[in-house]
Amino acid sequence: MLQKWTQPMFSGRNSAEKRREAIEAAHLAVAEAMTAINHDDVDAARKALSEAPKTHFADVGWKVGLAGAMVDLLAGRMRSSVNKFVAVCSRLDDTSLPKDDKNYLRLYALYRTSEASKDRKAPPSLRDLVEDFRFDHTLVDPILRKDFPLKKVDPEAEAAPPPPPPPPAMEG
């Protein structure tokens, strides 16, 4: 008697679902790692990134790579972080990201390495990747701007909005 299969043997649906789940898990791990990095917590950032599943570079691997470079930078491993930044930035053209997003991320890497260097200059390997480009900041994905801000933001200052101004005194 032939046995009925509950799932097709070569179904693209299961692999597509697994891929979507892995991409979503990697996005969440990077967001958690970048939050930890903004709080200067290297161990929490490293732990969050270790939980990111292995994904293809063009899907979200570039994002995990950038966060990994930031972890190394925060840990004081300048050479390792620069190598990771260069590796990710040089392959951004392999992704489906818009040109503005790619250029924004290259500038992000340049800013972070220049802030961490002793002479406040980015390494020539990164400067070569970033030279002579323009991008429209308003066209950059808001999630990228949140996870990879160009300016360092104080987490406490961002959490508490300023108090509203007092109402004008009414004279009568």
PDB file of C-alpha atoms in Angstrom:
ATOM      1  CA  MET A   1       0.000   0.000   0.000  1.00  0.00           C
ATOM      2  CA  LEU A   2       1.289   3.471  -0.911  1.00  0.00           C
ATOM      3  CA  GLN A   3       1.793   5.903   1.890  1.00  0.00           C
ATOM      4  CA  LYS A   4       0.383   9.401   1.542  1.00  0.00           C
ATOM      5  CA  TRP A   5       2.872  12.192   2.022  1.00  0.00           C
ATOM      6  CA  THR A   6       1.735  15.045   4.163  1.00  0.00           C
ATOM      7  CA  GLN A   7       4.241  17.386   2.550  1.00  0.00           C
ATOM      8  CA  PRO A   8       5.620  17.364  -0.943  1.00  0.00           C
ATOM      9  CA  MET A   9       9.173  16.064  -1.121  1.00  0.00           C
ATOM     10  CA  PHE A  10      10.618  18.994  -3.078  1.00  0.00           C
ATOM     11  CA  SER A  11       8.582  21.930  -1.922  1.00  0.00           C
ATOM     12  CA  GLY A  12       9.919  25.433  -2.323  1.00  0.00           C
ATOM     13  CA  ARG A  13       7.432  26.676   0.243  1.00  0.00           C
ATOM     14  CA  ASN A  14       9.263  25.229   3.247  1.00  0.00           C
ATOM     15  CA  SER A  15      12.635  26.567   2.178  1.00  0.00           C
ATOM     16  CA  ALA A  16      11.167  29.995   1.418  1.00  0.00           C
ATOM     17  CA  GLU A  17       9.544  30.079   4.872  1.00  0.00           C
ATOM     18  CA  LYS A  18      12.785  29.058   6.553  1.00  0.00           C
ATOM     19  CA  ARG A  19      14.650  31.735   4.629  1.00  0.00           C
ATOM     20  CA  ARG A  20      12.123  34.415   5.654  1.00  0.00           C
ATOM     21  CA  GLU A  21      12.329  33.304   9.289  1.00  0.00           C
ATOM     22  CA  ALA A  22      16.146  33.371   9.204  1.00  0.00           C
ATOM     23  CA  ILE A  23      16.141  36.865   7.677  1.00  0.00           C
ATOM     24  CA  GLU A  24      13.687  38.133  10.288  1.00  0.00           C
ATOM     25  CA  ALA A  25      15.713  36.567  13.119  1.00  0.00           C
ATOM     26  CA  ALA A  26      18.883  38.173  11.750  1.00  0.00           C
ATOM     27  CA  HIS A  27      17.171  41.585  11.554  1.00  0.00           C
ATOM     28  CA  LEU A  28      16.072  41.272  15.185  1.00  0.00           C
ATOM     29  CA  ALA A  29      19.527  40.130  16.321  1.00  0.00           C
ATOM     30  CA  VAL A  30      21.183  43.096  14.588  1.00  0.00           C
ATOM     31  CA  ALA A  31      18.683  45.552  16.074  1.00  0.00           C
ATOM     32  CA  GLU A  32      19.343  44.123  19.539  1.00  0.00           C
ATOM     33  CA  ALA A  33      23.114  44.205  18.982  1.00  0.00           C
ATOM     34  CA  MET A  34      23.051  47.813  17.771  1.00  0.00           C
ATOM     35  CA  THR A  35      20.989  48.837  20.811  1.00  0.00           C
ATOM     36  CA  ALA A  36      23.619  47.196  23.032  1.00  0.00           C
ATOM     37  CA  ILE A  37      26.380  48.956  21.088  1.00  0.00           C
ATOM     38  CA  ASN A  38      24.656  52.310  21.622  1.00  0.00           C
ATOM     39  CA  HIS A  39      24.735  51.509  25.365  1.00  0.00           C
ATOM     40  CA  ASP A  40      28.456  50.535  25.077  1.00  0.00           C
ATOM     41  CA  ASP A  41      27.688  46.935  26.115  1.00  0.00           C
ATOM     42  CA  VAL A  42      30.072  44.786  24.050  1.00  0.00           C
ATOM     43  CA  ASP A  43      29.102  41.491  25.698  1.00  0.00           C
ATOM     44  CA  ALA A  44      25.376  41.960  25.085  1.00  0.00           C
ATOM     45  CA  ALA A  45      26.044  42.991  21.478  1.00  0.00           C
ATOM     46  CA  ARG A  46      28.274  39.971  20.899  1.00  0.00           C
ATOM     47  CA  LYS A  47      25.646  37.665  22.447  1.00  0.00           C
ATOM     48  CA  ALA A  48      22.873  39.147  20.288  1.00  0.00           C
ATOM     49  CA  LEU A  49      24.929  38.699  17.119  1.00  0.00           C
ATOM     50  CA  SER A  50      25.827  35.133  18.039  1.00  0.00           C
ATOM     51  CA  GLU A  51      22.110  34.350  17.954  1.00  0.00           C
ATOM     52  CA  ALA A  52      21.773  35.638  14.382  1.00  0.00           C
ATOM     53  CA  PRO A  53      21.307  32.747  11.948  1.00  0.00           C
ATOM     54  CA  LYS A  54      23.635  32.368   8.986  1.00  0.00           C
ATOM     55  CA  THR A  55      22.119  34.191   6.010  1.00  0.00           C
ATOM     56  CA  HIS A  56      23.187  35.011   2.495  1.00  0.00           C
ATOM     57  CA  PHE A  57      25.153  38.268   2.228  1.00  0.00           C
ATOM     58  CA  ALA A  58      22.693  39.836  -0.218  1.00  0.00           C
ATOM     59  CA  ASP A  59      19.707  39.058   2.019  1.00  0.00           C
ATOM     60  CA  VAL A  60      20.823  40.430   5.359  1.00  0.00           C
ATOM     61  CA  GLY A  61      24.352  39.131   5.823  1.00  0.00           C
ATOM     62  CA  TRP A  62      25.692  42.607   5.092  1.00  0.00           C
ATOM     63  CA  LYS A  63      23.774  43.939   8.095  1.00  0.00           C
ATOM     64  CA  VAL A  64      25.157  41.253  10.387  1.00  0.00           C
ATOM     65  CA  GLY A  65      28.635  42.014   9.029  1.00  0.00           C
ATOM     66  CA  LEU A  66      28.300  45.727   9.796  1.00  0.00           C
ATOM     67  CA  ALA A  67      27.094  45.007  13.308  1.00  0.00           C
ATOM     68  CA  GLY A  68      29.995  42.579  13.783  1.00  0.00           C
ATOM     69  CA  ALA A  69      32.417  45.281  12.676  1.00  0.00           C
ATOM     70  CA  MET A  70      30.870  47.642  15.213  1.00  0.00           C
ATOM     71  CA  VAL A  71      31.274  45.057  17.979  1.00  0.00           C
ATOM     72  CA  ASP A  72      34.958  44.715  17.107  1.00  0.00           C
ATOM     73  CA  LEU A  73      35.325  48.495  16.994  1.00  0.00           C
ATOM     74  CA  LEU A  74      33.704  48.904  20.401  1.00  0.00           C
ATOM     75  CA  ALA A  75      35.917  46.125  21.783  1.00  0.00           C
ATOM     76  CA  GLY A  76      38.998  48.042  20.639  1.00  0.00           C
ATOM     77  CA  ARG A  77      39.933  45.705  17.788  1.00  0.00           C
ATOM     78  CA  MET A  78      40.476  48.425  15.188  1.00  0.00           C
ATOM     79  CA  ARG A  79      42.241  46.370  12.518  1.00  0.00           C
ATOM     80  CA  SER A  80      39.641  43.600  12.612  1.00  0.00           C
ATOM     81  CA  SER A  81      36.768  46.078  12.460  1.00  0.00           C
ATOM     82  CA  VAL A  82      38.291  47.990   9.548  1.00  0.00           C
ATOM     83  CA  ASN A  83      38.774  44.730   7.636  1.00  0.00           C
ATOM     84  CA  LYS A  84      35.132  43.795   8.263  1.00  0.00           C
ATOM     85  CA  PHE A  85      33.900  47.252   7.249  1.00  0.00           C
ATOM     86  CA  VAL A  86      35.929  47.107   4.027  1.00  0.00           C
ATOM     87  CA  ALA A  87      34.670  43.590   3.262  1.00  0.00           C
ATOM     88  CA  VAL A  88      31.029  44.593   3.749  1.00  0.00           C
ATOM     89  CA  CYS A  89      31.258  47.987   2.029  1.00  0.00           C
ATOM     90  CA  SER A  90      33.034  46.596  -1.011  1.00  0.00           C
ATOM     91  CA  ARG A  91      30.277  44.006  -1.501  1.00  0.00           C
ATOM     92  CA  LEU A  92      27.257  46.263  -0.971  1.00  0.00           C
ATOM     93  CA  ASP A  93      26.818  46.448  -4.751  1.00  0.00           C
ATOM     94  CA  ASP A  94      25.946  42.716  -4.630  1.00  0.00           C
ATOM     95  CA  THR A  95      22.796  43.550  -2.674  1.00  0.00           C
ATOM     96  CA  SER A  96      19.467  44.884  -3.871  1.00  0.00           C
ATOM     97  CA  LEU A  97      19.743  47.944  -1.632  1.00  0.00           C
ATOM     98  CA  PRO A  98      19.073  51.296  -3.303  1.00  0.00           C
ATOM     99  CA  LYS A  99      22.102  53.429  -4.147  1.00  0.00           C
ATOM    100  CA  ASP A 100      21.302  55.940  -1.385  1.00  0.00           C
ATOM    101  CA  ASP A 101      21.268  53.171   1.248  1.00  0.00           C
ATOM    102  CA  LYS A 102      24.588  51.745   0.037  1.00  0.00           C
ATOM    103  CA  ASN A 103      26.276  55.133   0.110  1.00  0.00           C
ATOM    104  CA  TYR A 104      24.791  55.894   3.525  1.00  0.00           C
ATOM    105  CA  LEU A 105      26.215  52.639   4.925  1.00  0.00           C
ATOM    106  CA  ARG A 106      29.636  53.359   3.429  1.00  0.00           C
ATOM    107  CA  LEU A 107      29.593  56.786   5.050  1.00  0.00           C
ATOM    108  CA  TYR A 108      28.512  55.190   8.335  1.00  0.00           C
ATOM    109  CA  ALA A 109      31.557  52.880   8.250  1.00  0.00           C
ATOM    110  CA  LEU A 110      33.798  55.839   7.434  1.00  0.00           C
ATOM    111  CA  TYR A 111      32.446  57.915  10.326  1.00  0.00           C
ATOM    112  CA  ARG A 112      32.725  55.119  12.892  1.00  0.00           C
ATOM    113  CA  THR A 113      36.306  54.220  11.972  1.00  0.00           C
ATOM    114  CA  SER A 114      37.421  57.850  11.893  1.00  0.00           C
ATOM    115  CA  GLU A 115      35.896  58.415  15.363  1.00  0.00           C
ATOM    116  CA  ALA A 116      37.784  55.403  16.719  1.00  0.00           C
ATOM    117  CA  SER A 117      41.155  56.148  15.111  1.00  0.00           C
ATOM    118  CA  LYS A 118      43.891  57.960  16.980  1.00  0.00           C
ATOM    119  CA  ASP A 119      44.354  60.642  14.339  1.00  0.00           C
ATOM    120  CA  ARG A 120      40.585  60.994  13.671  1.00  0.00           C
ATOM    121  CA  LYS A 121      41.082  59.912  10.046  1.00  0.00           C
ATOM    122  CA  ALA A 122      39.451  56.916   8.455  1.00  0.00           C
ATOM    123  CA  PRO A 123      41.758  54.282   6.961  1.00  0.00           C
ATOM    124  CA  PRO A 124      42.612  54.803   3.265  1.00  0.00           C
ATOM    125  CA  SER A 125      40.965  51.477   2.364  1.00  0.00           C
ATOM    126  CA  LEU A 126      37.598  52.850   3.499  1.00  0.00           C
ATOM    127  CA  ARG A 127      38.155  56.344   2.156  1.00  0.00           C
ATOM    128  CA  ASP A 128      38.703  54.854  -1.315  1.00  0.00           C
ATOM    129  CA  LEU A 129      35.280  53.188  -1.149  1.00  0.00           C
ATOM    130  CA  VAL A 130      33.487  56.353  -0.075  1.00  0.00           C
ATOM    131  CA  GLU A 131      35.092  59.065  -2.192  1.00  0.00           C
ATOM    132  CA  ASP A 132      33.013  61.220  -4.508  1.00  0.00           C
ATOM    133  CA  PHE A 133      29.451  60.169  -3.942  1.00  0.00           C
ATOM    134  CA  ARG A 134      26.229  61.828  -2.955  1.00  0.00           C
ATOM    135  CA  PHE A 135      23.045  60.546  -1.434  1.00  0.00           C
ATOM    136  CA  ASP A 136      19.731  61.953  -0.391  1.00  0.00           C
ATOM    137  CA  HIS A 137      19.346  61.419   3.353  1.00  0.00           C
ATOM    138  CA  THR A 138      15.548  61.489   3.041  1.00  0.00           C
ATOM    139  CA  LEU A 139      15.617  58.487   0.687  1.00  0.00           C
ATOM    140  CA  VAL A 140      17.619  56.309   3.091  1.00  0.00           C
ATOM    141  CA  ASP A 141      15.572  53.569   4.751  1.00  0.00           C
ATOM    142  CA  PRO A 142      14.469  54.784   8.215  1.00  0.00           C
ATOM    143  CA  ILE A 143      15.339  51.400   9.734  1.00  0.00           C
ATOM    144  CA  LEU A 144      18.932  51.787   8.498  1.00  0.00           C
ATOM    145  CA  ARG A 145      19.103  55.283   9.951  1.00  0.00           C
ATOM    146  CA  LYS A 146      17.810  53.918  13.268  1.00  0.00           C
ATOM    147  CA  ASP A 147      20.143  50.897  13.456  1.00  0.00           C
ATOM    148  CA  PHE A 148      23.177  52.661  11.960  1.00  0.00           C
ATOM    149  CA  PRO A 149      22.960  56.374  12.894  1.00  0.00           C
ATOM    150  CA  LEU A 150      25.558  58.695  11.399  1.00  0.00           C
ATOM    151  CA  LYS A 151      25.675  60.764  14.566  1.00  0.00           C
ATOM    152  CA  LYS A 152      26.224  59.174  17.947  1.00  0.00           C
ATOM    153  CA  VAL A 153      23.028  59.461  19.940  1.00  0.00           C
ATOM    154  CA  ASP A 154      22.769  59.454  23.699  1.00  0.00           C
ATOM    155  CA  PRO A 155      20.277  56.656  24.537  1.00  0.00           C
ATOM    156  CA  GLU A 156      18.982  58.473  27.637  1.00  0.00           C
ATOM    157  CA  ALA A 157      18.493  61.752  25.789  1.00  0.00           C
ATOM    158  CA  GLU A 158      16.540  60.006  23.052  1.00  0.00           C
ATOM    159  CA  ALA A 159      14.256  58.214  25.536  1.00  0.00           C
ATOM    160  CA  ALA A 160      13.018  61.313  27.352  1.00  0.00           C
ATOM    161  CA  PRO A 161      11.333  63.963  25.224  1.00  0.00           C
ATOM    162  CA  PRO A 162      11.702  67.550  26.409  1.00  0.00           C
ATOM    163  CA  PRO A 163       8.949  68.834  28.664  1.00  0.00           C
ATOM    164  CA  PRO A 164       6.280  70.953  26.993  1.00  0.00           C
ATOM    165  CA  PRO A 165       6.609  74.716  27.387  1.00  0.00           C
ATOM    166  CA  PRO A 166       4.470  76.277  30.093  1.00  0.00           C
ATOM    167  CA  PRO A 167       1.215  77.786  28.883  1.00  0.00           C
ATOM    168  CA  PRO A 168       1.291  81.533  28.344  1.00  0.00           C
ATOM    169  CA  ALA A 169       0.032  83.557  31.297  1.00  0.00           C
ATOM    170  CA  MET A 170      -3.312  85.150  30.629  1.00  0.00           C
ATOM    171  CA  GLU A 171      -3.614  88.747  31.679  1.00  0.00           C
ATOM    172  CA  GLY A 172      -7.012  90.166  32.006  1.00  0.00           C
TER     173      GLY A 172
END
